[in-house]
Amino acid sequence: MTKSTSPGRLGVRFGYRFNLIGLSALAIILLWGGVAVFAPHIIPHSVGEIVDTDYFGPMSRDLWFGSDYLGRDIFSRILMGARYTLGISLAAVSIACFSGVALGMTAAVAGGWLDSILSRFLDALNSIPSKLFSLVVVAAIGSSIPALIATLSVIYTPGAYRFARALAVNVNTMDFMVVARIRGEGLPYLIASEILPNILGPVLADLGLRFVFIVLLLSGLSFLGLGVQPPYADWGALVRENIGGLPFGAPAVIFPSLAIASLTICVNLLIDNLPRKIRDRSAE
Amino acid sequence: MKRQVTSLAVRRLLIALITLVIVSFAVFFATALLPGDTATILLGQSATPEAIEGLRKAMHLNDPAIVRFLRWMAGLIQGDFGTSYANNVSVANLIRGRLANTMKLAGLTASIAVPLALTLGITAAMWRGTLYDRIVTVATIGIISVPEFMIATLAVLLFAVYLRWLPALSFTNEVKSFYDLMRTYAMPVVTLTIGVSAQMIRMTRAAVVETLNTPYVEMALLKGASRPRLVLRHALPNALGPIVNSVALSLSYLLGGVIIVETIFNYPGVAKLMVDAVSTRDLPLIQTCAMIFCLGYLTLITAADIIAVLSNPRLR
């Protein structure tokens, strides 16, 4: 995705060049974020209210995206679903990346047995396929919303760890690290003030990618009926609820899927079009 | 030099084995976290304390977790997978037929996806920067960014609802002719193929492009080799290792896909069995299915690693 870069005014101020695709992707992501925050105030119909006499109704002026299997407004349900999809994924990705990056930097700086044990253990966890892992954990602790957040963050911590450790190991060999060690700085200072600023860009890009994985996994789980449980519904659960409308090509099945796709594709596009300066700093 | 390769391969196998033990540990203890007592769940709320105590003893539930873990492992190695809680049938019997079905699905998918993905990936790299390449790249990014169930729903919409070529969301056991077979397998296989191919095309293209950037390929270009000759004759032999590696890695994505696809198309495979077991909390069944999937996944990953080692001439 290398489109000719047009310097956005916003970009110039920060000293970075954003291109058009990146900016539009960012706009759509922010739009979904806004929807998630303000959903209860902007939905045209209440999510539980049956507003259509027919089920799997077509798109109309009143019901923009048609009605679902009970005759509820699917547009409102998607807007509310944004809260669960974005909220749970954001919480999970924050926890996963925070713990993964913190552990990764610690392992890289401390080295020795701590590094070996952490790496071996987390690599083993990393080699369990994510969907399978989530099925096992959901079977064990159920699928309440806090349990889902915990499950998703545990599954994606090893990946974040591996990524951050690889970057931190490179930084760790720099001269300024030697100087800082000789100055007698402790582990917390080394991590927070010397390593972190130097790996922040790639780590944030990685966070975005991991967010996409988590959205996909959460939607997949909800689609299997093992994720977000009724009466709440995220986008995956909306597809599951309305899968019966598939043979009629009901909009109630299509639009929740499109909502997921718009979010994940935009995050991917944004990361692909990030200014090279942010994305690749010290990544090589 | 030969010994070095063997020792590297053996090392990889050992690592895979250790990983498998750690994984089984994780699977066992994740399921052991289950709130509530297994004996109580099995016998129901109205059971007498004596009955529960008896069952606990019979199932060795009073032993420490580590002892139960070792006993479970020993059983696995001997091929004793335990008995399903839900219907008291031995897990081995439940899984046998299902596993064959899943392997059939995976085999069919692989036999279509691998040639398709290699062709698309290599040709995209060959005509890098052209409209064709851009279309392939954008399509694969699009497919990777959406959930598998969306590919499945779109496939149903396209082939069953609009074109009416295939039945929607139904799996019949009455397979009488080759035509029936095609119809039954078409939708799941198409869905899986799309997902797996997208991964494979991306990786194959990246591997070939990387080789195309090397100086010796530039040399071949300067001496006047045509594009296809450049790629097929000069670049491809060196990209072969990474490509086979990427094939093995992409096939491991089958696992995630198969869970969704078997559920959506109601296909009687191991993944469907496992999803059902999760909803009924049938622990022995979940554990065994999880181990089967992890074993398959690790085999593919390890194969990819070993192929990467073998294909590196500097190590051979």
Short mmCIF file of N, CA, C and O in Angstrom, two decimals, chain A residues 142-215:
data_model
loop_
_atom_site.label_atom_id
_atom_site.label_comp_id
_atom_site.label_asym_id
_atom_site.label_seq_id
_atom_site.Cartn_x
_atom_site.Cartn_y
_atom_site.Cartn_z
N GLY A 142 -15.91 -19.81 32.04
CA GLY A 142 -17.15 -19.23 31.57
C GLY A 142 -16.92 -18.00 30.73
O GLY A 142 -15.78 -17.61 30.48
N SER A 143 -18.03 -17.40 30.26
CA SER A 143 -17.85 -16.28 29.35
C SER A 143 -18.58 -15.04 29.82
O SER A 143 -19.30 -14.41 29.07
N SER A 144 -18.36 -14.67 31.10
CA SER A 144 -18.80 -13.35 31.52
C SER A 144 -17.83 -12.34 30.91
O SER A 144 -16.76 -12.72 30.43
N ILE A 145 -18.21 -11.07 30.91
CA ILE A 145 -17.36 -10.08 30.24
C ILE A 145 -15.96 -9.97 30.89
O ILE A 145 -14.97 -9.98 30.17
N PRO A 146 -15.86 -9.89 32.24
CA PRO A 146 -14.49 -9.88 32.80
C PRO A 146 -13.71 -11.13 32.45
O PRO A 146 -12.51 -11.05 32.15
N ALA A 147 -14.37 -12.30 32.42
CA ALA A 147 -13.67 -13.54 32.08
C ALA A 147 -13.17 -13.49 30.65
O ALA A 147 -12.06 -13.93 30.35
N LEU A 148 -13.98 -12.92 29.75
CA LEU A 148 -13.56 -12.81 28.35
C LEU A 148 -12.34 -11.92 28.23
O LEU A 148 -11.39 -12.23 27.51
N ILE A 149 -12.38 -10.77 28.95
CA ILE A 149 -11.24 -9.85 28.88
C ILE A 149 -9.98 -10.55 29.38
O ILE A 149 -8.92 -10.48 28.74
N ALA A 150 -10.12 -11.28 30.50
CA ALA A 150 -8.97 -11.99 31.05
C ALA A 150 -8.45 -13.02 30.06
O ALA A 150 -7.25 -13.09 29.78
N THR A 151 -9.36 -13.81 29.49
CA THR A 151 -8.96 -14.85 28.54
C THR A 151 -8.20 -14.25 27.37
O THR A 151 -7.11 -14.70 27.02
N LEU A 152 -8.80 -13.22 26.75
CA LEU A 152 -8.19 -12.64 25.56
C LEU A 152 -6.83 -12.04 25.89
O LEU A 152 -5.88 -12.16 25.11
N SER A 153 -6.72 -11.40 27.08
CA SER A 153 -5.43 -10.77 27.36
C SER A 153 -4.37 -11.83 27.66
O SER A 153 -3.21 -11.66 27.28
N VAL A 154 -4.76 -12.93 28.31
CA VAL A 154 -3.77 -13.99 28.57
C VAL A 154 -3.29 -14.58 27.24
O VAL A 154 -2.11 -14.82 27.04
N ILE A 155 -4.22 -14.77 26.30
CA ILE A 155 -3.85 -15.40 25.03
C ILE A 155 -2.87 -14.53 24.25
O ILE A 155 -1.97 -15.04 23.58
N TYR A 156 -3.03 -13.20 24.32
CA TYR A 156 -2.18 -12.36 23.48
C TYR A 156 -0.99 -11.75 24.21
O TYR A 156 -0.23 -11.01 23.61
N THR A 157 -0.83 -12.07 25.49
CA THR A 157 0.37 -11.59 26.19
C THR A 157 1.66 -12.19 25.62
O THR A 157 2.62 -11.45 25.39
N PRO A 158 1.72 -13.52 25.37
CA PRO A 158 3.00 -14.08 24.89
C PRO A 158 3.49 -13.44 23.60
O PRO A 158 4.70 -13.19 23.47
N GLY A 159 2.59 -13.14 22.68
CA GLY A 159 2.99 -12.52 21.42
C GLY A 159 3.59 -11.14 21.66
O GLY A 159 4.63 -10.79 21.10
N ALA A 160 2.93 -10.35 22.52
CA ALA A 160 3.41 -9.01 22.82
C ALA A 160 4.77 -9.09 23.50
O ALA A 160 5.68 -8.30 23.23
N TYR A 161 4.91 -10.10 24.37
CA TYR A 161 6.18 -10.31 25.07
C TYR A 161 7.30 -10.57 24.08
O TYR A 161 8.35 -9.93 24.12
N ARG A 162 7.05 -11.50 23.16
CA ARG A 162 8.07 -11.89 22.21
C ARG A 162 8.52 -10.69 21.37
O ARG A 162 9.71 -10.46 21.16
N PHE A 163 7.53 -9.91 20.92
CA PHE A 163 7.82 -8.76 20.07
C PHE A 163 8.65 -7.72 20.84
O PHE A 163 9.69 -7.26 20.36
N ALA A 164 8.18 -7.39 22.06
CA ALA A 164 8.86 -6.35 22.84
C ALA A 164 10.25 -6.81 23.24
O ALA A 164 11.21 -6.02 23.21
N ARG A 165 10.39 -8.09 23.57
CA ARG A 165 11.70 -8.58 24.00
C ARG A 165 12.71 -8.47 22.85
O ARG A 165 13.84 -8.02 23.05
N ALA A 166 12.27 -8.87 21.65
CA ALA A 166 13.18 -8.81 20.50
C ALA A 166 13.67 -7.38 20.28
O ALA A 166 14.86 -7.16 20.02
N LEU A 167 12.76 -6.41 20.40
CA LEU A 167 13.17 -5.01 20.22
C LEU A 167 14.08 -4.56 21.35
O LEU A 167 15.09 -3.89 21.13
N ALA A 168 13.70 -4.93 22.58
CA ALA A 168 14.44 -4.45 23.75
C ALA A 168 15.85 -5.03 23.79
O ALA A 168 16.78 -4.36 24.23
N VAL A 169 16.01 -6.26 23.31
CA VAL A 169 17.34 -6.88 23.29
C VAL A 169 18.28 -6.05 22.43
O VAL A 169 19.44 -5.81 22.79
N ASN A 170 17.77 -5.54 21.30
CA ASN A 170 18.58 -4.69 20.43
C ASN A 170 19.00 -3.41 21.13
O ASN A 170 20.16 -3.00 21.08
N VAL A 171 18.02 -2.77 21.79
CA VAL A 171 18.32 -1.51 22.47
C VAL A 171 19.30 -1.74 23.61
O VAL A 171 20.18 -0.93 23.88
N ASN A 172 19.16 -2.91 24.23
CA ASN A 172 19.96 -3.23 25.41
C ASN A 172 21.46 -3.23 25.11
O ASN A 172 22.28 -3.06 26.00
N THR A 173 21.84 -3.46 23.84
CA THR A 173 23.26 -3.52 23.51
C THR A 173 23.85 -2.15 23.18
O THR A 173 25.02 -2.04 22.89
N MET A 174 22.99 -1.11 23.24
CA MET A 174 23.48 0.23 22.87
C MET A 174 24.40 0.79 23.96
O MET A 174 24.32 0.41 25.12
N ASP A 175 25.23 1.76 23.54
CA ASP A 175 26.18 2.35 24.47
C ASP A 175 25.50 3.08 25.62
O ASP A 175 25.95 3.02 26.76
N PHE A 176 24.39 3.76 25.29
CA PHE A 176 23.76 4.55 26.36
C PHE A 176 23.23 3.67 27.48
O PHE A 176 23.10 4.09 28.62
N MET A 177 22.94 2.36 27.13
CA MET A 177 22.52 1.44 28.18
C MET A 177 23.70 1.12 29.11
O MET A 177 23.55 1.05 30.33
N VAL A 178 24.87 0.95 28.50
CA VAL A 178 26.07 0.68 29.30
C VAL A 178 26.31 1.86 30.24
O VAL A 178 26.56 1.68 31.45
N VAL A 179 26.21 3.07 29.69
CA VAL A 179 26.42 4.27 30.50
C VAL A 179 25.44 4.31 31.66
O VAL A 179 25.81 4.54 32.81
N ALA A 180 24.16 4.02 31.34
CA ALA A 180 23.15 4.08 32.39
C ALA A 180 23.43 3.05 33.48
O ALA A 180 23.28 3.32 34.67
N ARG A 181 23.87 1.86 33.06
CA ARG A 181 24.19 0.82 34.04
C ARG A 181 25.35 1.27 34.92
O ARG A 181 25.34 1.08 36.14
N ILE A 182 26.38 1.86 34.29
CA ILE A 182 27.54 2.30 35.05
C ILE A 182 27.15 3.40 36.04
O ILE A 182 27.63 3.45 37.16
N ARG A 183 26.20 4.26 35.60
CA ARG A 183 25.69 5.30 36.52
C ARG A 183 25.02 4.67 37.72
O ARG A 183 24.77 5.33 38.71
N GLY A 184 24.68 3.37 37.62
CA GLY A 184 24.06 2.70 38.75
C GLY A 184 22.55 2.79 38.75
O GLY A 184 21.93 2.68 39.81
N GLU A 185 21.95 2.98 37.57
CA GLU A 185 20.49 3.07 37.53
C GLU A 185 19.87 1.70 37.79
O GLU A 185 20.43 0.68 37.39
N GLY A 186 18.70 1.70 38.43
CA GLY A 186 18.01 0.44 38.72
C GLY A 186 17.18 -0.02 37.54
O GLY A 186 17.01 0.71 36.55
N LEU A 187 16.66 -1.24 37.67
CA LEU A 187 15.87 -1.84 36.62
C LEU A 187 14.67 -0.99 36.18
O LEU A 187 14.48 -0.76 34.98
N PRO A 188 13.87 -0.45 37.14
CA PRO A 188 12.71 0.34 36.71
C PRO A 188 13.11 1.54 35.85
O PRO A 188 12.47 1.83 34.84
N TYR A 189 14.20 2.21 36.24
CA TYR A 189 14.63 3.37 35.47
C TYR A 189 15.07 2.95 34.08
O TYR A 189 14.70 3.56 33.08
N LEU A 190 15.88 1.88 34.01
CA LEU A 190 16.38 1.41 32.71
C LEU A 190 15.22 1.12 31.77
O LEU A 190 15.23 1.50 30.59
N ILE A 191 14.21 0.42 32.32
CA ILE A 191 13.07 0.04 31.48
C ILE A 191 12.28 1.26 31.04
O ILE A 191 12.01 1.45 29.86
N ALA A 192 11.93 2.10 32.01
CA ALA A 192 10.99 3.17 31.71
C ALA A 192 11.65 4.32 30.95
O ALA A 192 11.02 4.94 30.09
N SER A 193 12.90 4.63 31.25
CA SER A 193 13.49 5.83 30.67
C SER A 193 14.46 5.57 29.54
O SER A 193 14.72 6.46 28.73
N GLU A 194 15.02 4.36 29.47
CA GLU A 194 16.00 4.12 28.42
C GLU A 194 15.43 3.23 27.32
O GLU A 194 15.60 3.51 26.14
N ILE A 195 14.77 2.13 27.70
CA ILE A 195 14.29 1.19 26.68
C ILE A 195 12.98 1.67 26.06
O ILE A 195 12.86 1.81 24.85
N LEU A 196 12.00 1.92 26.91
CA LEU A 196 10.64 2.19 26.41
C LEU A 196 10.57 3.28 25.35
O LEU A 196 9.97 3.08 24.29
N PRO A 197 11.20 4.46 25.58
CA PRO A 197 11.07 5.50 24.55
C PRO A 197 11.63 5.06 23.20
O PRO A 197 11.18 5.54 22.17
N ASN A 198 12.58 4.12 23.22
CA ASN A 198 13.20 3.70 21.97
C ASN A 198 12.44 2.62 21.24
O ASN A 198 12.76 2.32 20.09
N ILE A 199 11.48 1.98 21.90
CA ILE A 199 10.74 0.94 21.19
C ILE A 199 9.26 1.30 21.07
O ILE A 199 8.46 0.52 20.56
N LEU A 200 8.89 2.50 21.52
CA LEU A 200 7.47 2.85 21.63
C LEU A 200 6.73 2.77 20.30
O LEU A 200 5.64 2.21 20.23
N GLY A 201 7.34 3.30 19.23
CA GLY A 201 6.64 3.32 17.94
C GLY A 201 6.23 1.94 17.47
O GLY A 201 5.03 1.68 17.29
N PRO A 202 7.20 1.04 17.27
CA PRO A 202 6.83 -0.32 16.84
C PRO A 202 5.90 -1.02 17.81
O PRO A 202 5.02 -1.76 17.38
N VAL A 203 6.06 -0.76 19.12
CA VAL A 203 5.19 -1.41 20.09
C VAL A 203 3.74 -0.96 19.88
O VAL A 203 2.81 -1.76 19.95
N LEU A 204 3.56 0.33 19.59
CA LEU A 204 2.19 0.82 19.35
C LEU A 204 1.61 0.22 18.08
O LEU A 204 0.43 -0.13 18.04
N ALA A 205 2.43 0.09 17.04
CA ALA A 205 1.96 -0.53 15.81
C ALA A 205 1.56 -1.98 16.08
O ALA A 205 0.52 -2.45 15.60
N ASP A 206 2.36 -2.66 16.90
CA ASP A 206 2.07 -4.04 17.26
C ASP A 206 0.77 -4.12 18.05
O ASP A 206 -0.03 -5.03 17.87
N LEU A 207 0.55 -3.13 18.91
CA LEU A 207 -0.69 -3.07 19.68
C LEU A 207 -1.89 -3.02 18.75
O LEU A 207 -2.90 -3.69 18.97
N GLY A 208 -1.77 -2.24 17.68
CA GLY A 208 -2.86 -2.14 16.72
C GLY A 208 -3.16 -3.48 16.07
O GLY A 208 -4.32 -3.90 15.98
N LEU A 209 -2.10 -4.17 15.65
CA LEU A 209 -2.28 -5.48 15.01
C LEU A 209 -2.94 -6.46 15.97
O LEU A 209 -3.84 -7.20 15.62
N ARG A 210 -2.45 -6.44 17.21
CA ARG A 210 -2.99 -7.35 18.21
C ARG A 210 -4.46 -7.04 18.49
O ARG A 210 -5.26 -7.93 18.74
N PHE A 211 -4.80 -5.75 18.41
CA PHE A 211 -6.20 -5.34 18.58
C PHE A 211 -7.06 -6.01 17.52
O PHE A 211 -8.14 -6.53 17.82
N VAL A 212 -6.57 -6.03 16.28
CA VAL A 212 -7.31 -6.68 15.21
C VAL A 212 -7.51 -8.16 15.51
O VAL A 212 -8.61 -8.69 15.41
N PHE A 213 -6.42 -8.84 15.93
CA PHE A 213 -6.54 -10.26 16.25
C PHE A 213 -7.60 -10.48 17.33
O PHE A 213 -8.38 -11.41 17.27
N ILE A 214 -7.57 -9.59 18.35
CA ILE A 214 -8.50 -9.78 19.46
C ILE A 214 -9.94 -9.56 19.00
O ILE A 214 -10.83 -10.31 19.36
N VAL A 215 -10.15 -8.52 18.17
CA VAL A 215 -11.51 -8.29 17.66
C VAL A 215 -11.98 -9.52 16.90
O VAL A 215 -13.11 -9.99 17.07
#
